[in-house]
Amino acid sequence: MSTQATGDFAKKRRASLIAAIFLMATSAIGPGFITQTATFTATMGAAFAFGILASILIDFVVQINVWRIVTLTGMRASDIANATLPGSGYLLAVLVIFGGLVFNIGNIAGSGLGLDAMLGLPPKWGGALSAVIAIGIFLSRRAGIAVDRIMIVLGLLMIGLTLFVAIVSQPPLGEALRQTVWPDHINFATITTIVGGTVGGYITYAGAHRLLDKGTTGAEHIQEVSKAALHGIMVTGVMRYILFLAILGVVASGVIIDTSGQGANPAAQAFQAAAGEFGLRIFGLILWAAGITSVIGAAYTSISFITVFKPNITERGRNQATVIFIALSLLIYLLLGTPPAALLVFAGGFNGLILPIGLTLFMYVGWRRSDLMGGYHYSRWLLLIGAVTCVLTWYMAIKSIGPIFAFLNVA
């Protein structure tokens, strides 16, 4: 291979890793997480910092293991599950696709809330417009390149704008840091919901499946894939904490944030309180960017599971299925009466209930199925922390089923 060809290959591989990082990051920091953060910070104050830390730690364990095992096997999550426990891949696919649909309805709702805050459009009109834009991206001839570039640009925009609001709101940093490691109280339903909103359901597999589609597989890529996963987790972790601090500054100043009712948009209230009308417009842009990137990420990743039912589907067929998925999400959103904010919180919780199922299967592959990984002997310390995380996510899911479904009863 010539020097130029080698350089081009390395450049493409680096671009695929960056695209996977931002697909994971923007999926993990969608309108669900933004709305959940505002809702829980308003009700729990600085104690919610522990939930942020828990979500980052669990995110680290889940993503590092999933990215590595998908890379080593060269298989999609549903195929890995079927090879481990026959039939389980179909169940996982159904759960992820359904969870992705629930989340995507929330993502469209979030993008609608964003355009409402930014431009004053009614949320349903804004959601419909955003869904149409996402459909247009997947109908384009260069959909793959478009997805990668949009994720990177909007991801960087979200981080920069949120950092500005966090500085303006002047949060109590000392109290936030203390309660990050020593909270006044712990709410498992809250942690399960925030974990589900950042790494549950389809989000678990977003970056890993993007790497697979780009051809980054095999033991020879394991170190750079692990490094990319760590960078993705760092990006999402920093963004989560900055967002929390931005809203905490408002809550700590004594501003009362309304988290109930049909029109509740708690994050918008926080940003407006921090930076006035300009803050509200900034929030609208952030939420819209989070919404449309998450619509793209949820649809792309959910439909990537369709290959377990139709292995020979072409890329064009997958793009068409993705368009149908987004259109169905939009239709359900337009027909639903559930408040957008409540739907976003529920979506995170539901995907948190799915998380331990796939993680358990992946940990079994790392422990017992080296044959699926080309004889690679998987890291024992990653297996250990993965097993602990499995137990923790199962416990939280069982404890949280009732409270999570109660979010749908918000009037």
mmCIF file of C-alpha atoms in Angstrom:
data_model
loop_
_atom_site.group_PDB
_atom_site.id
_atom_site.type_symbol
_atom_site.label_atom_id
_atom_site.label_comp_id
_atom_site.label_asym_id
_atom_site.label_seq_id
_atom_site.Cartn_x
_atom_site.Cartn_y
_atom_site.Cartn_z
ATOM 1 C CA MET A 1 0.000 0.000 0.000
ATOM 2 C CA SER A 2 1.398 3.423 -0.993
ATOM 3 C CA THR A 3 2.163 6.138 1.534
ATOM 4 C CA GLN A 4 -0.731 8.238 0.225
ATOM 5 C CA ALA A 5 -3.143 5.284 0.370
ATOM 6 C CA THR A 6 -2.011 4.524 3.911
ATOM 7 C CA GLY A 7 -2.550 8.152 4.894
ATOM 8 C CA ASP A 8 -6.021 8.219 3.332
ATOM 9 C CA PHE A 9 -6.965 5.008 5.137
ATOM 10 C CA ALA A 10 -5.753 6.377 8.479
ATOM 11 C CA LYS A 11 -7.643 9.626 7.867
ATOM 12 C CA LYS A 12 -10.879 7.755 7.071
ATOM 13 C CA ARG A 13 -10.480 5.547 10.134
ATOM 14 C CA ARG A 14 -9.882 8.594 12.349
ATOM 15 C CA ALA A 15 -12.945 10.276 10.852
ATOM 16 C CA SER A 16 -15.053 7.173 11.557
ATOM 17 C CA LEU A 17 -13.906 7.170 15.187
ATOM 18 C CA ILE A 18 -14.724 10.882 15.598
ATOM 19 C CA ALA A 19 -18.137 10.332 13.992
ATOM 20 C CA ALA A 20 -18.833 7.431 16.376
ATOM 21 C CA ILE A 21 -17.798 9.590 19.366
ATOM 22 C CA PHE A 22 -20.204 12.371 18.432
ATOM 23 C CA LEU A 23 -23.019 9.986 17.509
ATOM 24 C CA MET A 24 -22.729 8.481 20.996
ATOM 25 C CA ALA A 25 -22.333 11.900 22.656
ATOM 26 C CA THR A 26 -25.238 13.625 20.913
ATOM 27 C CA SER A 27 -27.448 10.584 21.464
ATOM 28 C CA ALA A 28 -26.513 10.594 25.163
ATOM 29 C CA ILE A 29 -27.149 14.346 25.526
ATOM 30 C CA GLY A 30 -30.518 14.543 23.862
ATOM 31 C CA PRO A 31 -33.618 16.514 24.840
ATOM 32 C CA GLY A 32 -34.506 13.690 27.245
ATOM 33 C CA PHE A 33 -31.352 14.193 29.280
ATOM 34 C CA ILE A 34 -31.692 17.994 29.160
ATOM 35 C CA THR A 35 -35.313 17.872 30.352
ATOM 36 C CA GLN A 36 -34.542 15.195 32.961
ATOM 37 C CA THR A 37 -31.626 17.239 34.300
ATOM 38 C CA ALA A 38 -33.777 20.354 34.636
ATOM 39 C CA THR A 39 -36.648 18.406 36.226
ATOM 40 C CA PHE A 40 -34.507 16.564 38.766
ATOM 41 C CA THR A 41 -32.255 19.522 39.585
ATOM 42 C CA ALA A 42 -35.376 21.611 40.280
ATOM 43 C CA THR A 43 -36.722 18.968 42.683
ATOM 44 C CA MET A 44 -33.476 17.636 44.230
ATOM 45 C CA GLY A 45 -31.079 20.581 44.005
ATOM 46 C CA ALA A 46 -27.365 19.849 44.402
ATOM 47 C CA ALA A 47 -28.099 16.259 45.518
ATOM 48 C CA PHE A 48 -28.761 15.422 41.869
ATOM 49 C CA ALA A 49 -25.001 15.752 41.254
ATOM 50 C CA PHE A 50 -24.634 12.179 42.525
ATOM 51 C CA GLY A 51 -27.041 11.001 39.821
ATOM 52 C CA ILE A 52 -24.869 12.727 37.208
ATOM 53 C CA LEU A 53 -21.743 11.013 38.580
ATOM 54 C CA ALA A 54 -23.508 7.626 38.647
ATOM 55 C CA SER A 55 -24.616 8.054 35.029
ATOM 56 C CA ILE A 56 -21.041 8.889 33.937
ATOM 57 C CA LEU A 57 -19.534 5.876 35.746
ATOM 58 C CA ILE A 58 -22.161 3.480 34.406
ATOM 59 C CA ASP A 59 -21.765 5.035 30.960
ATOM 60 C CA PHE A 60 -18.020 4.350 31.101
ATOM 61 C CA VAL A 61 -18.457 0.679 31.981
ATOM 62 C CA VAL A 62 -21.224 0.069 29.434
ATOM 63 C CA GLN A 63 -19.669 1.892 26.483
ATOM 64 C CA ILE A 64 -16.109 0.615 26.899
ATOM 65 C CA ASN A 65 -17.376 -2.969 27.012
ATOM 66 C CA VAL A 66 -19.926 -2.655 24.199
ATOM 67 C CA TRP A 67 -17.556 -0.834 21.825
ATOM 68 C CA ARG A 68 -14.781 -3.386 22.429
ATOM 69 C CA ILE A 69 -16.945 -6.486 22.088
ATOM 70 C CA VAL A 70 -18.711 -5.237 18.935
ATOM 71 C CA THR A 71 -15.297 -4.383 17.438
ATOM 72 C CA LEU A 72 -13.795 -7.768 18.376
ATOM 73 C CA THR A 73 -16.716 -9.844 17.093
ATOM 74 C CA GLY A 74 -17.479 -7.706 14.042
ATOM 75 C CA MET A 75 -21.159 -8.373 14.767
ATOM 76 C CA ARG A 76 -24.184 -6.234 15.649
ATOM 77 C CA ALA A 77 -25.520 -6.466 19.189
ATOM 78 C CA SER A 78 -28.559 -8.563 18.185
ATOM 79 C CA ASP A 79 -26.343 -11.060 16.291
ATOM 80 C CA ILE A 80 -24.002 -11.286 19.288
ATOM 81 C CA ALA A 81 -27.005 -11.980 21.523
ATOM 82 C CA ASN A 82 -28.337 -14.699 19.187
ATOM 83 C CA ALA A 83 -24.928 -16.369 19.043
ATOM 84 C CA THR A 84 -24.829 -16.340 22.850
ATOM 85 C CA LEU A 85 -28.410 -17.347 23.625
ATOM 86 C CA PRO A 86 -30.474 -18.381 20.567
ATOM 87 C CA GLY A 87 -33.516 -16.139 20.180
ATOM 88 C CA SER A 88 -32.313 -13.476 22.608
ATOM 89 C CA GLY A 89 -31.117 -11.284 19.737
ATOM 90 C CA TYR A 90 -34.650 -11.016 18.403
ATOM 91 C CA LEU A 91 -35.925 -10.024 21.854
ATOM 92 C CA LEU A 92 -33.137 -7.465 22.253
ATOM 93 C CA ALA A 93 -33.877 -6.044 18.794
ATOM 94 C CA VAL A 94 -37.600 -5.704 19.536
ATOM 95 C CA LEU A 95 -36.913 -4.007 22.885
ATOM 96 C CA VAL A 96 -34.321 -1.624 21.438
ATOM 97 C CA ILE A 97 -36.464 -0.727 18.419
ATOM 98 C CA PHE A 98 -39.515 -0.150 20.630
ATOM 99 C CA GLY A 99 -37.431 1.762 23.189
ATOM 100 C CA GLY A 100 -35.924 3.782 20.356
ATOM 101 C CA LEU A 101 -39.412 4.550 19.059
ATOM 102 C CA VAL A 102 -40.509 5.770 22.500
ATOM 103 C CA PHE A 103 -37.352 7.842 22.768
ATOM 104 C CA ASN A 104 -37.705 9.189 19.248
ATOM 105 C CA ILE A 105 -41.215 10.411 19.991
ATOM 106 C CA GLY A 106 -39.631 12.246 22.917
ATOM 107 C CA ASN A 107 -36.787 13.500 20.712
ATOM 108 C CA ILE A 108 -39.274 14.992 18.264
ATOM 109 C CA ALA A 109 -41.123 16.511 21.217
ATOM 110 C CA GLY A 110 -37.825 17.964 22.441
ATOM 111 C CA SER A 111 -36.952 19.470 19.083
ATOM 112 C CA GLY A 112 -40.451 21.006 19.058
ATOM 113 C CA LEU A 113 -39.869 22.490 22.504
ATOM 114 C CA GLY A 114 -36.554 23.859 21.246
ATOM 115 C CA LEU A 115 -38.065 25.661 18.263
ATOM 116 C CA ASP A 116 -40.827 26.942 20.549
ATOM 117 C CA ALA A 117 -38.227 28.528 22.850
ATOM 118 C CA MET A 118 -36.059 29.782 19.970
ATOM 119 C CA LEU A 119 -38.655 31.008 17.477
ATOM 120 C CA GLY A 120 -42.025 30.818 19.219
ATOM 121 C CA LEU A 121 -43.305 28.012 16.979
ATOM 122 C CA PRO A 122 -45.982 25.770 18.564
ATOM 123 C CA PRO A 123 -44.203 22.579 19.781
ATOM 124 C CA LYS A 124 -46.090 20.251 17.453
ATOM 125 C CA TRP A 125 -45.282 22.381 14.413
ATOM 126 C CA GLY A 126 -41.641 22.562 15.501
ATOM 127 C CA GLY A 127 -41.498 18.807 16.064
ATOM 128 C CA ALA A 128 -42.992 18.144 12.639
ATOM 129 C CA LEU A 129 -40.522 20.498 10.930
ATOM 130 C CA SER A 130 -37.566 18.860 12.694
ATOM 131 C CA ALA A 131 -38.747 15.369 11.737
ATOM 132 C CA VAL A 132 -39.053 16.441 8.097
ATOM 133 C CA ILE A 133 -35.471 17.804 8.171
ATOM 134 C CA ALA A 134 -34.217 14.496 9.621
ATOM 135 C CA ILE A 135 -36.109 12.557 6.931
ATOM 136 C CA GLY A 136 -34.516 14.778 4.267
ATOM 137 C CA ILE A 137 -31.043 13.897 5.592
ATOM 138 C CA PHE A 138 -31.691 10.156 5.266
ATOM 139 C CA LEU A 139 -33.178 10.584 1.799
ATOM 140 C CA SER A 140 -30.044 12.361 0.556
ATOM 141 C CA ARG A 141 -27.580 10.414 -1.581
ATOM 142 C CA ARG A 142 -24.724 11.022 0.849
ATOM 143 C CA ALA A 143 -26.682 10.300 4.017
ATOM 144 C CA GLY A 144 -23.740 8.714 5.860
ATOM 145 C CA ILE A 145 -21.419 11.714 5.411
ATOM 146 C CA ALA A 146 -24.245 14.145 6.206
ATOM 147 C CA VAL A 147 -25.052 12.339 9.470
ATOM 148 C CA ASP A 148 -21.392 12.401 10.578
ATOM 149 C CA ARG A 149 -20.869 16.109 9.867
ATOM 150 C CA ILE A 150 -24.150 17.261 11.385
ATOM 151 C CA MET A 151 -23.451 15.313 14.590
ATOM 152 C CA ILE A 152 -20.012 16.909 15.002
ATOM 153 C CA VAL A 153 -21.035 20.519 14.259
ATOM 154 C CA LEU A 154 -24.191 20.494 16.396
ATOM 155 C CA GLY A 155 -22.429 18.610 19.206
ATOM 156 C CA LEU A 156 -19.727 21.284 19.476
ATOM 157 C CA LEU A 157 -22.379 24.026 19.320
ATOM 158 C CA MET A 158 -24.310 22.472 22.228
ATOM 159 C CA ILE A 159 -21.206 22.280 24.431
ATOM 160 C CA GLY A 160 -20.139 25.884 23.759
ATOM 161 C CA LEU A 161 -23.556 27.445 24.382
ATOM 162 C CA THR A 162 -24.230 25.429 27.550
ATOM 163 C CA LEU A 163 -20.833 26.415 28.970
ATOM 164 C CA PHE A 164 -21.742 30.086 28.446
ATOM 165 C CA VAL A 165 -25.001 29.707 30.420
ATOM 166 C CA ALA A 166 -23.235 27.725 33.178
ATOM 167 C CA ILE A 167 -20.806 30.619 33.675
ATOM 168 C CA VAL A 168 -23.617 33.202 33.706
ATOM 169 C CA SER A 169 -25.789 31.315 36.234
ATOM 170 C CA GLN A 170 -22.971 31.180 38.848
ATOM 171 C CA PRO A 171 -23.766 27.801 40.482
ATOM 172 C CA PRO A 172 -22.568 26.929 44.012
ATOM 173 C CA LEU A 173 -19.578 24.821 42.915
ATOM 174 C CA GLY A 174 -18.493 23.752 46.412
ATOM 175 C CA GLU A 175 -21.908 22.361 47.314
ATOM 176 C CA ALA A 176 -22.218 20.666 43.923
ATOM 177 C CA LEU A 177 -18.828 18.961 44.303
ATOM 178 C CA ARG A 178 -19.638 17.782 47.847
ATOM 179 C CA GLN A 179 -22.958 16.261 46.854
ATOM 180 C CA THR A 180 -21.405 14.653 43.797
ATOM 181 C CA VAL A 181 -19.636 12.193 46.103
ATOM 182 C CA TRP A 182 -21.676 12.583 49.339
ATOM 183 C CA PRO A 183 -25.330 13.291 48.479
ATOM 184 C CA ASP A 184 -27.921 14.211 51.091
ATOM 185 C CA HIS A 185 -30.229 11.552 49.648
ATOM 186 C CA ILE A 186 -30.284 8.993 46.785
ATOM 187 C CA ASN A 187 -33.273 8.288 44.539
ATOM 188 C CA PHE A 188 -32.915 5.055 42.513
ATOM 189 C CA ALA A 189 -35.767 5.890 40.117
ATOM 190 C CA THR A 190 -34.035 9.174 39.319
ATOM 191 C CA ILE A 191 -30.683 7.468 38.694
ATOM 192 C CA THR A 192 -32.289 4.748 36.537
ATOM 193 C CA THR A 193 -34.093 7.401 34.500
ATOM 194 C CA ILE A 194 -30.989 9.533 33.973
ATOM 195 C CA VAL A 195 -28.890 6.457 33.160
ATOM 196 C CA GLY A 196 -31.539 5.299 30.685
ATOM 197 C CA GLY A 197 -31.609 8.757 29.141
ATOM 198 C CA THR A 198 -27.837 8.733 28.591
ATOM 199 C CA VAL A 199 -26.819 5.121 27.947
ATOM 200 C CA GLY A 200 -29.972 2.965 27.973
ATOM 201 C CA GLY A 201 -31.742 1.317 25.062
ATOM 202 C CA TYR A 202 -30.476 2.280 21.610
ATOM 203 C CA ILE A 203 -27.876 4.726 23.015
ATOM 204 C CA THR A 204 -25.824 1.768 24.287
ATOM 205 C CA TYR A 205 -25.123 0.685 20.723
ATOM 206 C CA ALA A 206 -25.113 3.969 18.756
ATOM 207 C CA GLY A 207 -21.357 4.545 18.530
ATOM 208 C CA ALA A 208 -20.473 0.836 18.322
ATOM 209 C CA HIS A 209 -22.804 0.168 15.389
ATOM 210 C CA ARG A 210 -21.487 3.264 13.606
ATOM 211 C CA LEU A 211 -17.959 1.859 13.918
ATOM 212 C CA LEU A 212 -19.204 -1.446 12.525
ATOM 213 C CA ASP A 213 -20.758 0.258 9.507
ATOM 214 C CA LYS A 214 -17.454 2.040 8.899
ATOM 215 C CA GLY A 215 -15.565 -1.281 8.942
ATOM 216 C CA THR A 216 -13.583 -0.665 12.150
ATOM 217 C CA THR A 217 -13.460 -4.255 13.438
ATOM 218 C CA GLY A 218 -10.936 -6.806 14.687
ATOM 219 C CA ALA A 219 -8.407 -7.040 17.516
ATOM 220 C CA GLU A 220 -5.948 -4.805 15.604
ATOM 221 C CA HIS A 221 -8.260 -1.814 16.216
ATOM 222 C CA ILE A 222 -9.093 -2.531 19.862
ATOM 223 C CA GLN A 223 -6.747 0.070 21.396
ATOM 224 C CA GLU A 224 -7.896 2.987 19.236
ATOM 225 C CA VAL A 225 -11.534 1.949 19.697
ATOM 226 C CA SER A 226 -11.062 1.895 23.481
ATOM 227 C CA LYS A 227 -9.441 5.340 23.320
ATOM 228 C CA ALA A 228 -12.308 6.660 21.189
ATOM 229 C CA ALA A 229 -14.857 5.265 23.652
ATOM 230 C CA LEU A 230 -13.057 7.019 26.517
ATOM 231 C CA HIS A 231 -13.010 10.305 24.604
ATOM 232 C CA GLY A 232 -16.732 9.955 23.894
ATOM 233 C CA ILE A 233 -17.465 9.351 27.558
ATOM 234 C CA MET A 234 -15.333 12.358 28.529
ATOM 235 C CA VAL A 235 -17.243 14.582 26.087
ATOM 236 C CA THR A 236 -20.629 13.419 27.379
ATOM 237 C CA GLY A 237 -19.511 13.568 31.019
ATOM 238 C CA VAL A 238 -18.289 17.153 30.764
ATOM 239 C CA MET A 239 -21.443 18.212 28.907
ATOM 240 C CA ARG A 240 -23.723 16.570 31.487
ATOM 241 C CA TYR A 241 -22.025 18.263 34.417
ATOM 242 C CA ILE A 242 -21.936 21.675 32.708
ATOM 243 C CA LEU A 243 -25.664 21.422 31.973
ATOM 244 C CA PHE A 244 -26.372 20.425 35.576
ATOM 245 C CA LEU A 245 -24.330 23.373 36.898
ATOM 246 C CA ALA A 246 -26.118 25.808 34.578
ATOM 247 C CA ILE A 247 -29.513 24.791 35.965
ATOM 248 C CA LEU A 248 -28.283 24.428 39.569
ATOM 249 C CA GLY A 249 -27.142 28.061 39.532
ATOM 250 C CA VAL A 250 -30.704 29.123 38.742
ATOM 251 C CA VAL A 251 -32.286 26.807 41.340
ATOM 252 C CA ALA A 252 -29.818 27.879 44.041
ATOM 253 C CA SER A 253 -30.645 31.550 43.394
ATOM 254 C CA GLY A 254 -34.212 30.885 44.567
ATOM 255 C CA VAL A 255 -35.978 30.806 41.195
ATOM 256 C CA ILE A 256 -38.942 28.396 41.252
ATOM 257 C CA ILE A 257 -39.001 26.149 38.179
ATOM 258 C CA ASP A 258 -42.376 24.683 37.198
ATOM 259 C CA THR A 259 -42.015 20.959 36.401
ATOM 260 C CA SER A 260 -45.706 20.115 36.059
ATOM 261 C CA GLY A 261 -48.492 20.752 33.607
ATOM 262 C CA GLN A 262 -48.959 20.481 29.856
ATOM 263 C CA GLY A 263 -46.825 23.486 29.026
ATOM 264 C CA ALA A 264 -43.964 22.793 31.423
ATOM 265 C CA ASN A 265 -40.517 23.278 29.903
ATOM 266 C CA PRO A 266 -38.267 23.339 32.983
ATOM 267 C CA ALA A 267 -34.941 23.701 31.168
ATOM 268 C CA ALA A 268 -36.231 26.688 29.171
ATOM 269 C CA GLN A 269 -37.298 28.391 32.409
ATOM 270 C CA ALA A 270 -33.816 27.836 33.888
ATOM 271 C CA PHE A 271 -31.963 29.252 30.887
ATOM 272 C CA GLN A 272 -34.299 32.255 30.702
ATOM 273 C CA ALA A 273 -33.804 32.952 34.411
ATOM 274 C CA ALA A 274 -30.017 32.757 33.939
ATOM 275 C CA ALA A 275 -29.622 34.936 30.838
ATOM 276 C CA GLY A 276 -32.973 36.545 30.121
ATOM 277 C CA GLU A 277 -34.526 36.514 26.658
ATOM 278 C CA PHE A 278 -31.138 35.757 25.088
ATOM 279 C CA GLY A 279 -30.785 32.762 27.401
ATOM 280 C CA LEU A 280 -34.178 31.471 26.288
ATOM 281 C CA ARG A 281 -33.138 31.691 22.618
ATOM 282 C CA ILE A 282 -29.831 29.974 23.385
ATOM 283 C CA PHE A 283 -31.699 27.210 25.177
ATOM 284 C CA GLY A 284 -34.012 26.815 22.200
ATOM 285 C CA LEU A 285 -31.045 26.359 19.878
ATOM 286 C CA ILE A 286 -29.364 23.878 22.259
ATOM 287 C CA LEU A 287 -32.533 21.830 22.723
ATOM 288 C CA TRP A 288 -33.302 21.853 19.009
ATOM 289 C CA ALA A 289 -29.737 20.718 18.194
ATOM 290 C CA ALA A 290 -30.016 18.007 20.852
ATOM 291 C CA GLY A 291 -33.421 17.017 19.531
ATOM 292 C CA ILE A 292 -32.610 16.674 15.848
ATOM 293 C CA THR A 293 -29.271 14.907 16.456
ATOM 294 C CA SER A 294 -31.057 12.487 18.770
ATOM 295 C CA VAL A 295 -33.832 11.925 16.218
ATOM 296 C CA ILE A 296 -31.113 10.986 13.714
ATOM 297 C CA GLY A 297 -29.176 8.880 16.247
ATOM 298 C CA ALA A 298 -32.215 7.045 17.602
ATOM 299 C CA ALA A 299 -33.582 6.257 14.152
ATOM 300 C CA TYR A 300 -30.210 5.206 12.733
ATOM 301 C CA THR A 301 -29.312 2.948 15.669
ATOM 302 C CA SER A 302 -32.778 1.438 16.144
ATOM 303 C CA ILE A 303 -33.027 0.515 12.473
ATOM 304 C CA SER A 304 -29.499 -0.962 12.576
ATOM 305 C CA PHE A 305 -31.127 -3.764 14.613
ATOM 306 C CA ILE A 306 -33.475 -4.608 11.736
ATOM 307 C CA THR A 307 -30.693 -6.632 10.110
ATOM 308 C CA VAL A 308 -31.347 -9.478 12.566
ATOM 309 C CA PHE A 309 -34.731 -9.951 10.845
ATOM 310 C CA LYS A 310 -33.534 -9.060 7.314
ATOM 311 C CA PRO A 311 -29.781 -9.814 7.049
ATOM 312 C CA ASN A 312 -29.449 -8.915 3.354
ATOM 313 C CA ILE A 313 -31.027 -5.465 3.565
ATOM 314 C CA THR A 314 -29.133 -2.849 1.526
ATOM 315 C CA GLU A 315 -27.958 0.528 2.799
ATOM 316 C CA ARG A 316 -30.685 2.157 0.707
ATOM 317 C CA GLY A 317 -33.266 -0.186 2.256
ATOM 318 C CA ARG A 318 -32.044 0.749 5.740
ATOM 319 C CA ASN A 319 -32.302 4.457 4.927
ATOM 320 C CA GLN A 320 -35.884 3.929 3.704
ATOM 321 C CA ALA A 321 -36.722 1.990 6.886
ATOM 322 C CA THR A 322 -35.187 4.827 8.920
ATOM 323 C CA VAL A 323 -37.411 7.348 7.145
ATOM 324 C CA ILE A 324 -40.494 5.230 7.944
ATOM 325 C CA PHE A 325 -39.326 4.980 11.584
ATOM 326 C CA ILE A 326 -39.053 8.781 11.891
ATOM 327 C CA ALA A 327 -42.417 9.307 10.160
ATOM 328 C CA LEU A 328 -44.093 6.824 12.528
ATOM 329 C CA SER A 329 -42.496 8.558 15.539
ATOM 330 C CA LEU A 330 -43.846 11.879 14.292
ATOM 331 C CA LEU A 331 -47.355 10.517 13.742
ATOM 332 C CA ILE A 332 -47.525 9.058 17.263
ATOM 333 C CA TYR A 333 -46.175 12.316 18.740
ATOM 334 C CA LEU A 334 -48.840 14.357 16.952
ATOM 335 C CA LEU A 335 -51.585 12.026 18.217
ATOM 336 C CA LEU A 336 -50.333 11.754 21.820
ATOM 337 C CA GLY A 337 -51.748 13.839 24.640
ATOM 338 C CA THR A 338 -48.845 13.250 27.052
ATOM 339 C CA PRO A 339 -46.942 16.462 27.878
ATOM 340 C CA PRO A 340 -43.597 16.580 25.977
ATOM 341 C CA ALA A 341 -41.511 17.049 29.144
ATOM 342 C CA ALA A 342 -43.189 14.092 30.902
ATOM 343 C CA LEU A 343 -42.723 11.934 27.799
ATOM 344 C CA LEU A 344 -39.016 12.767 27.665
ATOM 345 C CA VAL A 345 -38.506 11.766 31.301
ATOM 346 C CA PHE A 346 -40.462 8.517 30.815
ATOM 347 C CA ALA A 347 -38.485 7.635 27.670
ATOM 348 C CA GLY A 348 -35.221 7.756 29.607
ATOM 349 C CA GLY A 349 -36.630 5.571 32.358
ATOM 350 C CA PHE A 350 -37.998 2.985 29.910
ATOM 351 C CA ASN A 351 -34.647 2.681 28.159
ATOM 352 C CA GLY A 352 -32.990 2.321 31.557
ATOM 353 C CA LEU A 353 -35.120 -0.795 32.075
ATOM 354 C CA ILE A 354 -33.768 -2.256 28.796
ATOM 355 C CA LEU A 355 -30.105 -1.560 29.611
ATOM 356 C CA PRO A 356 -29.312 -4.540 31.896
ATOM 357 C CA ILE A 357 -30.629 -7.119 29.388
ATOM 358 C CA GLY A 358 -28.120 -6.326 26.649
ATOM 359 C CA LEU A 359 -25.298 -5.621 29.099
ATOM 360 C CA THR A 360 -25.715 -9.051 30.731
ATOM 361 C CA LEU A 361 -25.423 -10.812 27.358
ATOM 362 C CA PHE A 362 -22.329 -8.798 26.433
ATOM 363 C CA MET A 363 -20.622 -9.591 29.717
ATOM 364 C CA TYR A 364 -21.263 -13.293 29.137
ATOM 365 C CA VAL A 365 -19.611 -13.026 25.714
ATOM 366 C CA GLY A 366 -16.552 -11.381 27.259
ATOM 367 C CA TRP A 367 -16.406 -14.037 29.973
ATOM 368 C CA ARG A 368 -17.135 -17.273 28.088
ATOM 369 C CA ARG A 369 -17.229 -16.734 24.324
ATOM 370 C CA SER A 370 -13.709 -15.875 23.190
ATOM 371 C CA ASP A 371 -14.509 -17.904 20.069
ATOM 372 C CA LEU A 372 -16.811 -15.080 18.930
ATOM 373 C CA MET A 373 -13.940 -12.616 19.419
ATOM 374 C CA GLY A 374 -11.393 -14.487 17.289
ATOM 375 C CA GLY A 375 -9.791 -16.114 20.337
ATOM 376 C CA TYR A 376 -9.158 -12.758 22.033
ATOM 377 C CA HIS A 377 -8.838 -13.046 25.829
ATOM 378 C CA TYR A 378 -11.016 -10.305 27.221
ATOM 379 C CA SER A 379 -9.828 -7.962 29.983
ATOM 380 C CA ARG A 380 -10.646 -9.388 33.430
ATOM 381 C CA TRP A 381 -10.917 -6.010 35.119
ATOM 382 C CA LEU A 382 -13.434 -4.827 32.498
ATOM 383 C CA LEU A 383 -15.400 -8.028 33.078
ATOM 384 C CA LEU A 384 -15.356 -7.423 36.834
ATOM 385 C CA ILE A 385 -16.636 -3.849 36.714
ATOM 386 C CA GLY A 386 -19.066 -4.892 33.971
ATOM 387 C CA ALA A 387 -20.517 -7.620 36.206
ATOM 388 C CA VAL A 388 -20.893 -5.198 39.122
ATOM 389 C CA THR A 389 -22.633 -2.705 36.817
ATOM 390 C CA CYS A 390 -24.945 -5.475 35.561
ATOM 391 C CA VAL A 391 -26.082 -6.261 39.084
ATOM 392 C CA LEU A 392 -26.521 -2.568 39.877
ATOM 393 C CA THR A 393 -28.587 -1.823 36.743
ATOM 394 C CA TRP A 394 -30.824 -4.865 37.343
ATOM 395 C CA TYR A 395 -31.411 -3.747 40.934
ATOM 396 C CA MET A 396 -32.190 -0.168 39.923
ATOM 397 C CA ALA A 397 -34.503 -1.322 37.120
ATOM 398 C CA ILE A 398 -36.521 -3.583 39.436
ATOM 399 C CA LYS A 399 -36.796 -0.855 42.078
ATOM 400 C CA SER A 400 -37.831 1.785 39.546
ATOM 401 C CA ILE A 401 -40.486 0.183 37.292
ATOM 402 C CA GLY A 402 -43.446 1.729 39.152
ATOM 403 C CA PRO A 403 -42.066 5.278 39.530
ATOM 404 C CA ILE A 404 -40.934 5.361 35.885
ATOM 405 C CA PHE A 405 -44.343 4.441 34.473
ATOM 406 C CA ALA A 406 -45.900 6.971 36.854
ATOM 407 C CA PHE A 407 -44.266 9.720 34.756
ATOM 408 C CA LEU A 408 -46.928 9.050 32.102
ATOM 409 C CA ASN A 409 -49.631 10.139 34.533
ATOM 410 C CA VAL A 410 -48.407 13.750 34.630
ATOM 411 C CA ALA A 411 -51.384 15.953 33.840
#
